[in-house]
Amino acid sequence: MQLVKEYILENKDLTQNEQIEKHAKWVEEIKQKYANINKQDIDKIIEEEIGIVFMKVLLINGSPHKEGNTAFALKQMAEVFADYGVESVFVEVGSQAIRGCTGCGSCYKTRKCVFEDLVNETADRLPEFDGIVVGSPVYYASPNGTLLSFLDRL
């Protein structure tokens, strides 16, 4: 934690873009330095050398087409995130059978939906993510209905 405080103090006068560029440069230098080591070990080394914990982003694909345009756009975003050392995790929602909320109120009591599906699995993992990106095709001026049900219950 001390390294993070030192990093923040050292870079407090830099703009956000300058900080991102500096971080990306450090990540790339360390990746080159340790090119023969697997990704998980590189992440640990970078965290130790730079003193920054990596970010993790959840990418939600609301399209029923797993390899469609929405998936393509989300993969492009994941590539950009990876360039800056941000890990991306994909969740395919559009092709799942996701029920809508029935208003039973059980989630208020148990902090969990009564329907055991992808919503509960994803909700349990939310604390590990620093950001969420939701991608959806637009049908009749609205996102995919399955995605809307997923987000309502999340």
XYZ file of C-alpha atoms in Angstrom:
154
model
C 0.000 0.000 0.000
C 2.929 2.310 0.687
C 4.046 1.952 -2.927
C 0.609 3.063 -4.124
C 0.766 6.176 -1.903
C 4.257 6.983 -3.202
C 3.076 6.489 -6.788
C 0.128 8.850 -6.248
C 2.313 11.517 -4.652
C 4.962 11.178 -7.351
C 2.411 11.582 -10.144
C -0.076 14.027 -8.604
C 0.886 16.863 -10.976
C 0.434 14.770 -14.116
C -2.787 14.922 -16.078
C -4.898 11.775 -16.220
C -3.727 11.082 -19.792
C -0.095 11.518 -18.768
C -0.595 9.097 -15.865
C -2.215 6.535 -18.176
C 0.601 6.876 -20.712
C 3.252 6.527 -18.014
C 1.543 3.469 -16.582
C 1.202 1.891 -20.053
C 4.891 2.546 -20.745
C 5.909 0.861 -17.479
C 3.673 -2.109 -18.197
C 5.179 -2.530 -21.668
C 8.761 -2.260 -20.356
C 8.138 -4.920 -17.739
C 6.374 -7.195 -20.237
C 9.434 -6.973 -22.502
C 11.818 -7.503 -19.589
C 9.971 -10.654 -18.538
C 8.842 -11.872 -21.972
C 9.409 -15.560 -21.169
C 7.119 -15.575 -18.102
C 3.383 -16.386 -18.180
C 0.766 -13.597 -17.914
C -0.284 -14.197 -14.279
C 3.320 -13.989 -13.113
C 3.900 -10.845 -15.189
C 0.871 -9.214 -13.538
C 2.332 -9.996 -10.100
C 5.759 -8.663 -11.113
C 4.237 -5.465 -12.523
C 2.197 -4.982 -9.362
C 5.343 -5.395 -7.247
C 7.574 -3.178 -9.412
C 5.090 -0.396 -10.081
C 3.084 -0.730 -6.895
C -0.248 -0.520 -8.682
C -2.999 -3.096 -8.507
C -4.389 -3.863 -11.929
C -7.867 -2.912 -12.915
C -10.417 -5.427 -14.059
C -13.386 -4.586 -16.273
C -16.537 -6.608 -16.881
C -17.694 -6.544 -20.510
C -21.328 -7.575 -20.898
C -22.444 -8.701 -24.357
C -26.197 -8.249 -24.661
C -26.383 -9.547 -28.215
C -27.831 -12.978 -28.962
C -25.070 -13.303 -31.589
C -21.911 -14.359 -29.735
C -19.689 -13.377 -32.660
C -21.747 -10.437 -33.935
C -21.030 -6.715 -34.196
C -21.578 -6.063 -30.491
C -19.069 -8.771 -29.580
C -16.628 -7.318 -32.106
C -16.946 -3.839 -30.557
C -16.445 -5.221 -27.038
C -13.368 -7.182 -28.181
C -11.927 -3.980 -29.644
C -12.430 -2.296 -26.274
C -10.776 -5.240 -24.511
C -7.725 -4.848 -26.756
C -7.413 -1.172 -25.828
C -7.871 -2.000 -22.137
C -5.165 -4.676 -22.420
C -2.756 -2.110 -23.869
C -3.096 -0.235 -20.584
C -2.811 -3.300 -18.373
C -6.541 -3.593 -17.684
C -7.920 -7.125 -17.594
C -11.252 -7.761 -19.326
C -13.780 -10.443 -18.434
C -16.614 -11.218 -20.858
C -20.138 -12.255 -19.930
C -22.490 -13.416 -22.690
C -26.024 -12.366 -21.737
C -27.945 -12.060 -25.011
C -28.072 -15.789 -25.728
C -29.040 -16.797 -22.168
C -32.511 -17.499 -20.784
C -32.820 -14.595 -18.326
C -36.182 -14.059 -16.652
C -37.461 -10.620 -15.786
C -37.981 -9.413 -12.234
C -41.265 -10.559 -10.704
C -41.199 -8.045 -7.840
C -41.277 -10.762 -5.167
C -38.938 -8.774 -2.878
C -36.834 -11.789 -1.938
C -33.646 -9.990 -3.009
C -34.220 -7.378 -0.284
C -34.139 -10.102 2.358
C -31.515 -12.493 0.984
C -29.439 -10.128 -1.206
C -29.896 -12.727 -3.951
C -32.488 -13.274 -6.671
C -34.781 -16.297 -6.352
C -33.986 -17.270 -9.943
C -30.661 -19.146 -10.038
C -29.066 -18.027 -13.285
C -26.340 -15.833 -14.741
C -27.604 -12.816 -12.792
C -26.666 -14.289 -9.397
C -23.353 -15.598 -10.738
C -22.452 -12.153 -12.064
C -23.718 -10.306 -8.980
C -21.453 -12.424 -6.764
C -18.444 -11.386 -8.870
C -19.198 -7.636 -9.105
C -16.862 -6.598 -6.238
C -13.834 -7.841 -8.189
C -14.463 -5.390 -11.053
C -13.409 -1.752 -11.286
C -15.654 -1.005 -14.230
C -18.493 -2.352 -16.314
C -19.074 -1.940 -20.048
C -22.457 -2.962 -21.435
C -22.814 -3.629 -25.153
C -26.124 -4.204 -26.884
C -27.629 -4.117 -30.326
C -30.549 -1.705 -30.620
C -33.883 -3.278 -31.485
C -36.838 -0.946 -32.016
C -35.063 1.948 -30.235
C -34.241 -0.190 -27.193
C -31.514 -2.569 -26.022
C -32.053 -6.327 -26.217
C -34.861 -7.412 -23.839
C -32.735 -10.181 -22.317
C -30.073 -7.635 -21.442
C -32.658 -5.322 -19.888
C -33.957 -8.159 -17.697
C -30.380 -9.035 -16.718
C -29.572 -5.432 -15.743
C -32.884 -4.975 -13.889
C -32.140 -7.966 -11.707
C -28.432 -7.286 -11.296
